[in-house]
Amino acid sequence: MSRAPATAAPAAPSPPARRGRTTGAFLVVAAALLVLIAGANLPTPLYAVYRERFGFSATVLTLVFTTYAFVLVGALVVCGQLSDRLGRRRVIVAGLAVAAVGLGVFAAAQGTAWLFAGRALQGVAAGTVSGAAVAALVELDPRDDGARAALVATLAQAGGTATGPLVAGALAEWAPAPRTLCYLIWLAITGVIALAVLGIREPARPSGRWRLQRPSVPPAIRRPFARASVTAAAAWAVAALFVSVVPSYAAKLLGSDNLALLGAIAATMLFTSCAGQALTLRAGISSGVAQPAGLGLLIAGLLALVAAFPAHSLALMLAAAVLTGTGHGVAFLGAQSHVNRLAPAERRGEVTAAFLATIYFGVAISVIGVGFLSDATSLYTAVATFSAAIGTVSLLAITAHTRARTGARAARPRG
């Protein structure tokens, strides 16, 4: 087909996704995602305090924790395509408003029911914001670099998951009002970030009316999408173990109830994840290599975690945090980068929502299993069983990635 003369029609306006590409807007969305995830993880070092004050079992503790994941999956199902239809900015601000209400509920908590309500609100907020924020980062990146957007998204999620326990643990140990202050401070920060998001230009072109529809994945990308989703789910299941059960595991191993220390162990795993992600991108490691490599490190870290308890070894516990953290970062960055490349632009929010729903469903099932097992047997048996299960899934995923890479190399034309 011949090209029309340049004077035949006025130049089409640049789509908002292009006009809105500024470093400031990109950083505001990244900060919004980090603040949201950090707020959702503030309760991590305080669960032992709640358990003692409100008197509930390990099973109830894990149900409180996984309420977030189950509600988040439901919110992703309902809101998966919402930002594709209504715009990223509106959806992110609405989710931050719900997150602020959840923080208020935790600050005022007077019983176990309050914890369930707070976690449910945090799940709604995360399910509403996460897909929209990740899609917005891809659209706002001034360099138009999918790998960089994936790095920032995964750093925000892992960094937020680490920051929450670290901040809450330090404030609970050394500041007044241990069950209230961290939530009030984060409530104010969330409000400031919401106002900042309102000030950026809409990065997407809303397309059509919203209707209730579960997130789906185009048939052409379902197989690689499944491999990336299983990889990310395994990585985040281990991260969830560190922010839910490992603080209690470490308290028994170390004979300590120092909330700052217990929060720091969970934070170490996730800050190491951030370092692993940054090094992976700097080294230019492809997603096809990063995913199986990260899963291998994850398996090594789980072995160290299981060995730490009978050995009463802080060194092994720290080794487990570093190995699993690095594995988490490398594997998840590879998976997120792969999904960013696979997703069609017009369905990016929906495909991202499906990816996150898969992750959190796996997280919820695994953490609930640990809670039931720890009540029925012992905490050590539960952690060992979890480690064996996730290790097996990781080995199967490594095999699938290896076969896919081998098949891709064989399909390339020679000469």
GROMACS .gro file of C-alpha atoms in nm:
model
  415
    1MET     CA    1   0.000   0.000   0.000
    2SER     CA    2   0.143   0.343  -0.093
    3ARG     CA    3   0.199   0.603   0.174
    4ALA     CA    4  -0.034   0.907   0.169
    5PRO     CA    5   0.127   1.245   0.105
    6ALA     CA    6   0.231   1.433   0.416
    7THR     CA    7  -0.020   1.709   0.342
    8ALA     CA    8  -0.318   1.479   0.308
    9ALA     CA    9  -0.421   1.499   0.671
   10PRO     CA   10  -0.311   1.676   0.988
   11ALA     CA   11  -0.076   1.482   1.210
   12ALA     CA   12  -0.255   1.265   1.461
   13PRO     CA   13  -0.210   1.378   1.820
   14SER     CA   14   0.027   1.174   2.027
   15PRO     CA   15  -0.156   0.929   2.251
   16PRO     CA   16  -0.157   1.014   2.621
   17ALA     CA   17   0.076   0.723   2.693
   18ARG     CA   18   0.345   0.902   2.490
   19ARG     CA   19   0.271   1.259   2.597
   20GLY     CA   20   0.271   1.154   2.964
   21ARG     CA   21   0.618   0.998   2.963
   22THR     CA   22   0.806   1.201   3.226
   23THR     CA   23   1.048   1.092   3.494
   24GLY     CA   24   0.842   1.270   3.760
   25ALA     CA   25   0.519   1.087   3.678
   26PHE     CA   26   0.705   0.757   3.651
   27LEU     CA   27   0.856   0.802   4.000
   28VAL     CA   28   0.521   0.910   4.150
   29VAL     CA   29   0.354   0.588   4.034
   30ALA     CA   30   0.649   0.380   4.160
   31ALA     CA   31   0.624   0.555   4.498
   32ALA     CA   32   0.250   0.492   4.510
   33LEU     CA   33   0.305   0.119   4.455
   34LEU     CA   34   0.582   0.105   4.718
   35VAL     CA   35   0.376   0.295   4.977
   36LEU     CA   36   0.071   0.078   4.913
   37ILE     CA   37   0.265  -0.250   4.955
   38ALA     CA   38   0.459  -0.122   5.258
   39GLY     CA   39   0.134  -0.026   5.430
   40ALA     CA   40  -0.008  -0.373   5.365
   41ASN     CA   41   0.297  -0.526   5.537
   42LEU     CA   42   0.312  -0.305   5.845
   43PRO     CA   43   0.133  -0.570   6.058
   44THR     CA   44   0.406  -0.834   5.994
   45PRO     CA   45   0.616  -0.788   6.313
   46LEU     CA   46   0.302  -0.710   6.516
   47TYR     CA   47   0.118  -1.037   6.455
   48ALA     CA   48   0.283  -1.193   6.761
   49VAL     CA   49   0.162  -0.895   6.968
   50TYR     CA   50  -0.192  -0.929   6.832
   51ARG     CA   51  -0.184  -1.303   6.895
   52GLU     CA   52  -0.089  -1.253   7.259
   53ARG     CA   53  -0.335  -0.968   7.315
   54PHE     CA   54  -0.635  -1.114   7.131
   55GLY     CA   55  -0.560  -1.483   7.196
   56PHE     CA   56  -0.581  -1.667   6.864
   57SER     CA   57  -0.410  -1.975   6.717
   58ALA     CA   58  -0.147  -2.007   6.445
   59THR     CA   59  -0.422  -2.114   6.203
   60VAL     CA   60  -0.618  -1.794   6.272
   61LEU     CA   61  -0.297  -1.595   6.229
   62THR     CA   62  -0.241  -1.738   5.881
   63LEU     CA   63  -0.609  -1.686   5.794
   64VAL     CA   64  -0.574  -1.319   5.891
   65PHE     CA   65  -0.264  -1.295   5.676
   66THR     CA   66  -0.416  -1.474   5.375
   67THR     CA   67  -0.742  -1.279   5.388
   68TYR     CA   68  -0.538  -1.013   5.211
   69ALA     CA   69  -0.437  -1.253   4.934
   70PHE     CA   70  -0.784  -1.399   4.875
   71VAL     CA   71  -0.954  -1.059   4.871
   72LEU     CA   72  -0.677  -0.924   4.648
   73VAL     CA   73  -0.741  -1.202   4.394
   74GLY     CA   74  -1.113  -1.119   4.399
   75ALA     CA   75  -1.036  -0.750   4.348
   76LEU     CA   76  -0.810  -0.835   4.055
   77VAL     CA   77  -1.089  -1.041   3.898
   78VAL     CA   78  -1.334  -0.751   3.935
   79CYS     CA   79  -1.091  -0.468   3.859
   80GLY     CA   80  -0.846  -0.636   3.623
   81GLN     CA   81  -0.960  -0.440   3.317
   82LEU     CA   82  -1.082  -0.138   3.513
   83SER     CA   83  -0.777   0.079   3.447
   84ASP     CA   84  -0.782  -0.015   3.076
   85ARG     CA   85  -1.136   0.126   3.062
   86LEU     CA   86  -1.136   0.416   3.313
   87GLY     CA   87  -0.770   0.520   3.320
   88ARG     CA   88  -0.476   0.434   3.544
   89ARG     CA   89  -0.479   0.750   3.757
   90ARG     CA   90  -0.838   0.722   3.878
   91VAL     CA   91  -0.797   0.357   3.972
   92ILE     CA   92  -0.468   0.414   4.160
   93VAL     CA   93  -0.613   0.702   4.364
   94ALA     CA   94  -0.928   0.504   4.448
   95GLY     CA   95  -0.716   0.212   4.568
   96LEU     CA   96  -0.499   0.438   4.784
   97ALA     CA   97  -0.816   0.577   4.945
   98VAL     CA   98  -0.925   0.222   5.038
   99ALA     CA   99  -0.575   0.150   5.170
  100ALA     CA  100  -0.600   0.455   5.396
  101VAL     CA  101  -0.924   0.322   5.545
  102GLY     CA  102  -0.755  -0.013   5.607
  103LEU     CA  103  -0.470   0.158   5.792
  104GLY     CA  104  -0.725   0.337   6.008
  105VAL     CA  105  -0.892   0.007   6.096
  106PHE     CA  106  -0.559  -0.143   6.208
  107ALA     CA  107  -0.479   0.168   6.414
  108ALA     CA  108  -0.812   0.132   6.597
  109ALA     CA  109  -0.808  -0.253   6.623
  110GLN     CA  110  -0.975  -0.388   6.937
  111GLY     CA  111  -1.004  -0.757   6.845
  112THR     CA  112  -0.942  -1.027   6.587
  113ALA     CA  113  -1.237  -0.920   6.371
  114TRP     CA  114  -1.071  -0.581   6.323
  115LEU     CA  115  -0.761  -0.754   6.186
  116PHE     CA  116  -0.968  -0.949   5.933
  117ALA     CA  117  -1.146  -0.627   5.827
  118GLY     CA  118  -0.818  -0.437   5.794
  119ARG     CA  119  -0.658  -0.711   5.586
  120ALA     CA  120  -0.965  -0.732   5.361
  121LEU     CA  121  -0.951  -0.358   5.294
  122GLN     CA  122  -0.578  -0.381   5.222
  123GLY     CA  123  -0.648  -0.666   4.978
  124VAL     CA  124  -0.910  -0.460   4.795
  125ALA     CA  125  -0.665  -0.169   4.774
  126ALA     CA  126  -0.376  -0.382   4.643
  127GLY     CA  127  -0.599  -0.563   4.393
  128THR     CA  128  -0.728  -0.231   4.264
  129VAL     CA  129  -0.392  -0.055   4.240
  130SER     CA  130  -0.134  -0.323   4.149
  131GLY     CA  131  -0.233  -0.400   3.791
  132ALA     CA  132  -0.298  -0.033   3.713
  133ALA     CA  133   0.034   0.081   3.863
  134VAL     CA  134   0.245  -0.183   3.684
  135ALA     CA  135   0.077  -0.101   3.353
  136ALA     CA  136   0.126   0.273   3.416
  137LEU     CA  137   0.499   0.224   3.479
  138VAL     CA  138   0.536   0.059   3.138
  139GLU     CA  139   0.348   0.348   2.975
  140LEU     CA  140   0.524   0.627   3.165
  141ASP     CA  141   0.883   0.508   3.138
  142PRO     CA  142   1.067   0.789   2.954
  143ARG     CA  143   1.309   0.535   2.807
  144ASP     CA  144   1.025   0.313   2.679
  145ASP     CA  145   1.215   0.017   2.827
  146GLY     CA  146   0.999  -0.277   2.936
  147ALA     CA  147   1.282  -0.431   3.138
  148ARG     CA  148   1.342  -0.107   3.330
  149ALA     CA  149   0.971  -0.071   3.403
  150ALA     CA  150   0.965  -0.431   3.525
  151LEU     CA  151   1.263  -0.364   3.752
  152VAL     CA  152   1.101  -0.058   3.908
  153ALA     CA  153   0.771  -0.244   3.954
  154THR     CA  154   0.936  -0.540   4.123
  155LEU     CA  155   1.162  -0.316   4.333
  156ALA     CA  156   0.856  -0.123   4.450
  157GLN     CA  157   0.675  -0.444   4.544
  158ALA     CA  158   0.971  -0.615   4.711
  159GLY     CA  159   1.097  -0.291   4.865
  160GLY     CA  160   0.753  -0.212   5.001
  161THR     CA  161   0.717  -0.562   5.144
  162ALA     CA  162   1.053  -0.512   5.320
  163THR     CA  163   0.995  -0.153   5.433
  164GLY     CA  164   0.666  -0.227   5.609
  165PRO     CA  165   0.802  -0.481   5.861
  166LEU     CA  166   1.122  -0.279   5.915
  167VAL     CA  167   0.940   0.046   5.993
  168ALA     CA  168   0.667  -0.115   6.204
  169GLY     CA  169   0.915  -0.330   6.398
  170ALA     CA  170   1.141  -0.036   6.482
  171LEU     CA  171   0.850   0.189   6.586
  172ALA     CA  172   0.686  -0.088   6.791
  173GLU     CA  173   1.010  -0.162   6.975
  174TRP     CA  174   1.133   0.190   7.045
  175ALA     CA  175   0.845   0.439   6.997
  176PRO     CA  176   0.523   0.495   7.193
  177ALA     CA  177   0.185   0.345   7.096
  178PRO     CA  178   0.332   0.031   6.929
  179ARG     CA  179  -0.001  -0.086   6.785
  180THR     CA  180  -0.104   0.254   6.650
  181LEU     CA  181   0.178   0.491   6.559
  182CYS     CA  182   0.309   0.315   6.246
  183TYR     CA  183  -0.040   0.306   6.092
  184LEU     CA  184  -0.107   0.675   6.158
  185ILE     CA  185   0.227   0.776   6.006
  186TRP     CA  186   0.161   0.561   5.699
  187LEU     CA  187  -0.192   0.698   5.670
  188ALA     CA  188  -0.047   1.048   5.631
  189ILE     CA  189   0.212   0.928   5.375
  190THR     CA  190  -0.060   0.751   5.175
  191GLY     CA  191  -0.262   1.073   5.160
  192VAL     CA  192   0.034   1.272   5.029
  193ILE     CA  193   0.106   1.010   4.760
  194ALA     CA  194  -0.260   1.006   4.651
  195LEU     CA  195  -0.247   1.382   4.598
  196ALA     CA  196   0.074   1.342   4.396
  197VAL     CA  197  -0.092   1.082   4.170
  198LEU     CA  198  -0.381   1.320   4.110
  199GLY     CA  199  -0.127   1.570   3.979
  200ILE     CA  200   0.014   1.352   3.699
  201ARG     CA  201  -0.119   1.324   3.345
  202GLU     CA  202  -0.325   1.016   3.262
  203PRO     CA  203  -0.082   0.769   3.097
  204ALA     CA  204  -0.339   0.551   2.917
  205ARG     CA  205  -0.616   0.616   2.668
  206PRO     CA  206  -0.929   0.476   2.836
  207SER     CA  207  -1.107   0.245   2.591
  208GLY     CA  208  -1.475   0.170   2.621
  209ARG     CA  209  -1.712   0.107   2.908
  210TRP     CA  210  -1.621  -0.116   3.199
  211ARG     CA  211  -1.806  -0.441   3.253
  212LEU     CA  212  -1.750  -0.721   3.500
  213GLN     CA  213  -1.518  -0.972   3.336
  214ARG     CA  214  -1.253  -1.202   3.477
  215PRO     CA  215  -0.899  -1.123   3.364
  216SER     CA  216  -0.798  -1.346   3.075
  217VAL     CA  217  -0.484  -1.412   2.875
  218PRO     CA  218  -0.475  -1.419   2.492
  219PRO     CA  219  -0.440  -1.781   2.371
  220ALA     CA  220  -0.118  -1.708   2.180
  221ILE     CA  221   0.075  -1.626   2.499
  222ARG     CA  222  -0.080  -1.864   2.750
  223ARG     CA  223   0.204  -2.118   2.763
  224PRO     CA  224   0.489  -1.871   2.835
  225PHE     CA  225   0.252  -1.676   3.060
  226ALA     CA  226   0.191  -1.994   3.265
  227ARG     CA  227   0.565  -2.056   3.309
  228ALA     CA  228   0.624  -1.698   3.423
  229SER     CA  229   0.324  -1.711   3.659
  230VAL     CA  230   0.436  -2.033   3.829
  231THR     CA  231   0.786  -1.889   3.871
  232ALA     CA  232   0.654  -1.569   4.028
  233ALA     CA  233   0.407  -1.759   4.249
  234ALA     CA  234   0.685  -1.980   4.389
  235ALA     CA  235   0.903  -1.675   4.456
  236TRP     CA  236   0.628  -1.483   4.634
  237ALA     CA  237   0.512  -1.787   4.832
  238VAL     CA  238   0.859  -1.791   4.990
  239ALA     CA  239   0.845  -1.414   5.049
  240ALA     CA  240   0.504  -1.457   5.214
  241LEU     CA  241   0.651  -1.722   5.444
  242PHE     CA  242   0.918  -1.472   5.553
  243VAL     CA  243   0.666  -1.199   5.634
  244SER     CA  244   0.411  -1.426   5.806
  245VAL     CA  245   0.563  -1.735   5.970
  246VAL     CA  246   0.942  -1.685   5.969
  247PRO     CA  247   0.935  -1.412   6.239
  248SER     CA  248   0.779  -1.667   6.480
  249TYR     CA  249   1.019  -1.935   6.352
  250ALA     CA  250   1.314  -1.702   6.415
  251ALA     CA  251   1.183  -1.607   6.761
  252LYS     CA  252   1.185  -1.973   6.865
  253LEU     CA  253   1.524  -2.036   6.705
  254LEU     CA  254   1.689  -1.729   6.862
  255GLY     CA  255   1.490  -1.721   7.187
  256SER     CA  256   1.415  -1.351   7.128
  257ASP     CA  257   1.099  -1.141   7.114
  258ASN     CA  258   1.271  -0.823   6.991
  259LEU     CA  259   1.025  -0.688   6.733
  260ALA     CA  260   1.287  -0.482   6.553
  261LEU     CA  261   1.510  -0.788   6.508
  262LEU     CA  262   1.226  -1.008   6.386
  263GLY     CA  263   1.112  -0.741   6.142
  264ALA     CA  264   1.470  -0.701   6.021
  265ILE     CA  265   1.501  -1.070   5.930
  266ALA     CA  266   1.200  -1.046   5.699
  267ALA     CA  267   1.332  -0.717   5.562
  268THR     CA  268   1.676  -0.869   5.492
  269MET     CA  269   1.521  -1.125   5.261
  270LEU     CA  270   1.333  -0.861   5.065
  271PHE     CA  271   1.606  -0.597   5.050
  272THR     CA  272   1.835  -0.871   4.918
  273SER     CA  273   1.569  -0.933   4.655
  274CYS     CA  274   1.595  -0.568   4.549
  275ALA     CA  275   1.974  -0.600   4.517
  276GLY     CA  276   1.935  -0.918   4.312
  277GLN     CA  277   1.695  -0.745   4.076
  278ALA     CA  278   1.925  -0.449   4.023
  279LEU     CA  279   2.225  -0.675   3.954
  280THR     CA  280   2.024  -0.887   3.712
  281LEU     CA  281   1.923  -0.587   3.504
  282ARG     CA  282   2.276  -0.440   3.517
  283ALA     CA  283   2.426  -0.770   3.399
  284GLY     CA  284   2.176  -0.788   3.113
  285ILE     CA  285   2.054  -1.136   3.208
  286SER     CA  286   1.759  -1.240   2.991
  287SER     CA  287   1.428  -1.341   3.144
  288GLY     CA  288   1.472  -1.693   3.005
  289VAL     CA  289   1.792  -1.733   3.207
  290ALA     CA  290   1.688  -1.529   3.512
  291GLN     CA  291   1.378  -1.733   3.594
  292PRO     CA  292   1.541  -2.080   3.632
  293ALA     CA  293   1.853  -1.927   3.794
  294GLY     CA  294   1.642  -1.748   4.052
  295LEU     CA  295   1.443  -2.062   4.126
  296GLY     CA  296   1.769  -2.252   4.185
  297LEU     CA  297   1.878  -1.993   4.443
  298LEU     CA  298   1.534  -2.012   4.601
  299ILE     CA  299   1.574  -2.388   4.651
  300ALA     CA  300   1.917  -2.339   4.811
  301GLY     CA  301   1.773  -2.080   5.048
  302LEU     CA  302   1.488  -2.309   5.153
  303LEU     CA  303   1.739  -2.583   5.236
  304ALA     CA  304   1.928  -2.337   5.460
  305LEU     CA  305   1.602  -2.228   5.626
  306VAL     CA  306   1.510  -2.588   5.715
  307ALA     CA  307   1.863  -2.661   5.841
  308ALA     CA  308   1.876  -2.348   6.060
  309PHE     CA  309   1.621  -2.464   6.318
  310PRO     CA  310   1.774  -2.793   6.439
  311ALA     CA  311   2.120  -2.631   6.423
  312HIS     CA  312   2.000  -2.324   6.619
  313SER     CA  313   2.213  -2.124   6.376
  314LEU     CA  314   2.165  -1.753   6.317
  315ALA     CA  315   2.423  -1.778   6.037
  316LEU     CA  316   2.210  -2.034   5.851
  317MET     CA  317   1.900  -1.819   5.906
  318LEU     CA  318   2.075  -1.518   5.754
  319ALA     CA  319   2.207  -1.734   5.468
  320ALA     CA  320   1.850  -1.849   5.403
  321ALA     CA  321   1.732  -1.486   5.394
  322VAL     CA  322   2.007  -1.384   5.150
  323LEU     CA  323   1.972  -1.686   4.919
  324THR     CA  324   1.593  -1.683   4.905
  325GLY     CA  325   1.594  -1.304   4.871
  326THR     CA  326   1.834  -1.312   4.578
  327GLY     CA  327   1.644  -1.597   4.418
  328HIS     CA  328   1.315  -1.415   4.467
  329GLY     CA  329   1.447  -1.099   4.304
  330VAL     CA  330   1.611  -1.268   4.006
  331ALA     CA  331   1.317  -1.503   3.936
  332PHE     CA  332   1.043  -1.244   3.982
  333LEU     CA  333   1.216  -0.978   3.775
  334GLY     CA  334   1.258  -1.233   3.495
  335ALA     CA  335   0.892  -1.333   3.517
  336GLN     CA  336   0.761  -0.975   3.532
  337SER     CA  337   0.981  -0.867   3.238
  338HIS     CA  338   0.856  -1.161   3.034
  339VAL     CA  339   0.491  -1.083   3.104
  340ASN     CA  340   0.546  -0.714   3.021
  341ARG     CA  341   0.679  -0.815   2.680
  342LEU     CA  342   0.402  -1.069   2.619
  343ALA     CA  343   0.104  -0.848   2.709
  344PRO     CA  344  -0.069  -0.663   2.421
  345ALA     CA  345  -0.080  -0.288   2.489
  346GLU     CA  346  -0.461  -0.271   2.477
  347ARG     CA  347  -0.490  -0.552   2.738
  348ARG     CA  348  -0.186  -0.478   2.953
  349GLY     CA  349  -0.385  -0.405   3.269
  350GLU     CA  350  -0.594  -0.719   3.226
  351VAL     CA  351  -0.297  -0.951   3.160
  352THR     CA  352  -0.105  -0.800   3.453
  353ALA     CA  353  -0.407  -0.857   3.676
  354ALA     CA  354  -0.423  -1.223   3.569
  355PHE     CA  355  -0.051  -1.258   3.646
  356LEU     CA  356  -0.089  -1.107   3.994
  357ALA     CA  357  -0.402  -1.312   4.066
  358THR     CA  358  -0.208  -1.632   3.995
  359ILE     CA  359   0.071  -1.521   4.228
  360TYR     CA  360  -0.151  -1.432   4.521
  361PHE     CA  361  -0.370  -1.740   4.488
  362GLY     CA  362  -0.056  -1.953   4.521
  363VAL     CA  363   0.061  -1.743   4.816
  364ALA     CA  364  -0.271  -1.782   4.998
  365ILE     CA  365  -0.289  -2.159   4.958
  366SER     CA  366   0.070  -2.215   5.071
  367VAL     CA  367   0.053  -1.989   5.378
  368ILE     CA  368  -0.278  -2.136   5.494
  369GLY     CA  369  -0.125  -2.483   5.461
  370VAL     CA  370   0.166  -2.378   5.683
  371GLY     CA  371  -0.075  -2.246   5.946
  372PHE     CA  372  -0.281  -2.565   5.963
  373LEU     CA  373   0.029  -2.785   5.970
  374SER     CA  374   0.194  -2.583   6.246
  375ASP     CA  375  -0.116  -2.623   6.466
  376ALA     CA  376  -0.148  -2.994   6.387
  377THR     CA  377   0.223  -3.080   6.417
  378SER     CA  378   0.491  -2.818   6.484
  379LEU     CA  379   0.618  -2.498   6.330
  380TYR     CA  380   0.939  -2.671   6.216
  381THR     CA  381   0.746  -2.953   6.045
  382ALA     CA  382   0.521  -2.700   5.872
  383VAL     CA  383   0.816  -2.496   5.741
  384ALA     CA  384   0.999  -2.812   5.627
  385THR     CA  385   0.689  -2.941   5.445
  386PHE     CA  386   0.631  -2.604   5.280
  387SER     CA  387   0.994  -2.591   5.171
  388ALA     CA  388   0.972  -2.938   5.016
  389ALA     CA  389   0.653  -2.848   4.828
  390ILE     CA  390   0.780  -2.515   4.692
  391GLY     CA  391   1.117  -2.672   4.612
  392THR     CA  392   0.942  -2.939   4.404
  393VAL     CA  393   0.733  -2.679   4.218
  394SER     CA  394   1.051  -2.480   4.154
  395LEU     CA  395   1.230  -2.784   4.012
  396LEU     CA  396   0.939  -2.853   3.776
  397ALA     CA  397   0.938  -2.489   3.666
  398ILE     CA  398   1.314  -2.500   3.603
  399THR     CA  399   1.259  -2.804   3.381
  400ALA     CA  400   0.984  -2.625   3.187
  401HIS     CA  401   1.200  -2.315   3.134
  402THR     CA  402   1.495  -2.525   3.020
  403ARG     CA  403   1.282  -2.714   2.767
  404ALA     CA  404   1.135  -2.389   2.636
  405ARG     CA  405   1.482  -2.238   2.583
  406THR     CA  406   1.606  -2.555   2.417
  407GLY     CA  407   1.304  -2.560   2.185
  408ALA     CA  408   1.349  -2.191   2.100
  409ARG     CA  409   1.715  -2.245   2.009
  410ALA     CA  410   1.625  -2.546   1.793
  411ALA     CA  411   1.360  -2.344   1.609
  412ARG     CA  412   1.604  -2.067   1.510
  413PRO     CA  413   1.716  -2.077   1.146
  414ARG     CA  414   2.080  -2.179   1.101
  415GLY     CA  415   2.339  -2.008   0.888
   0.00000   0.00000   0.00000
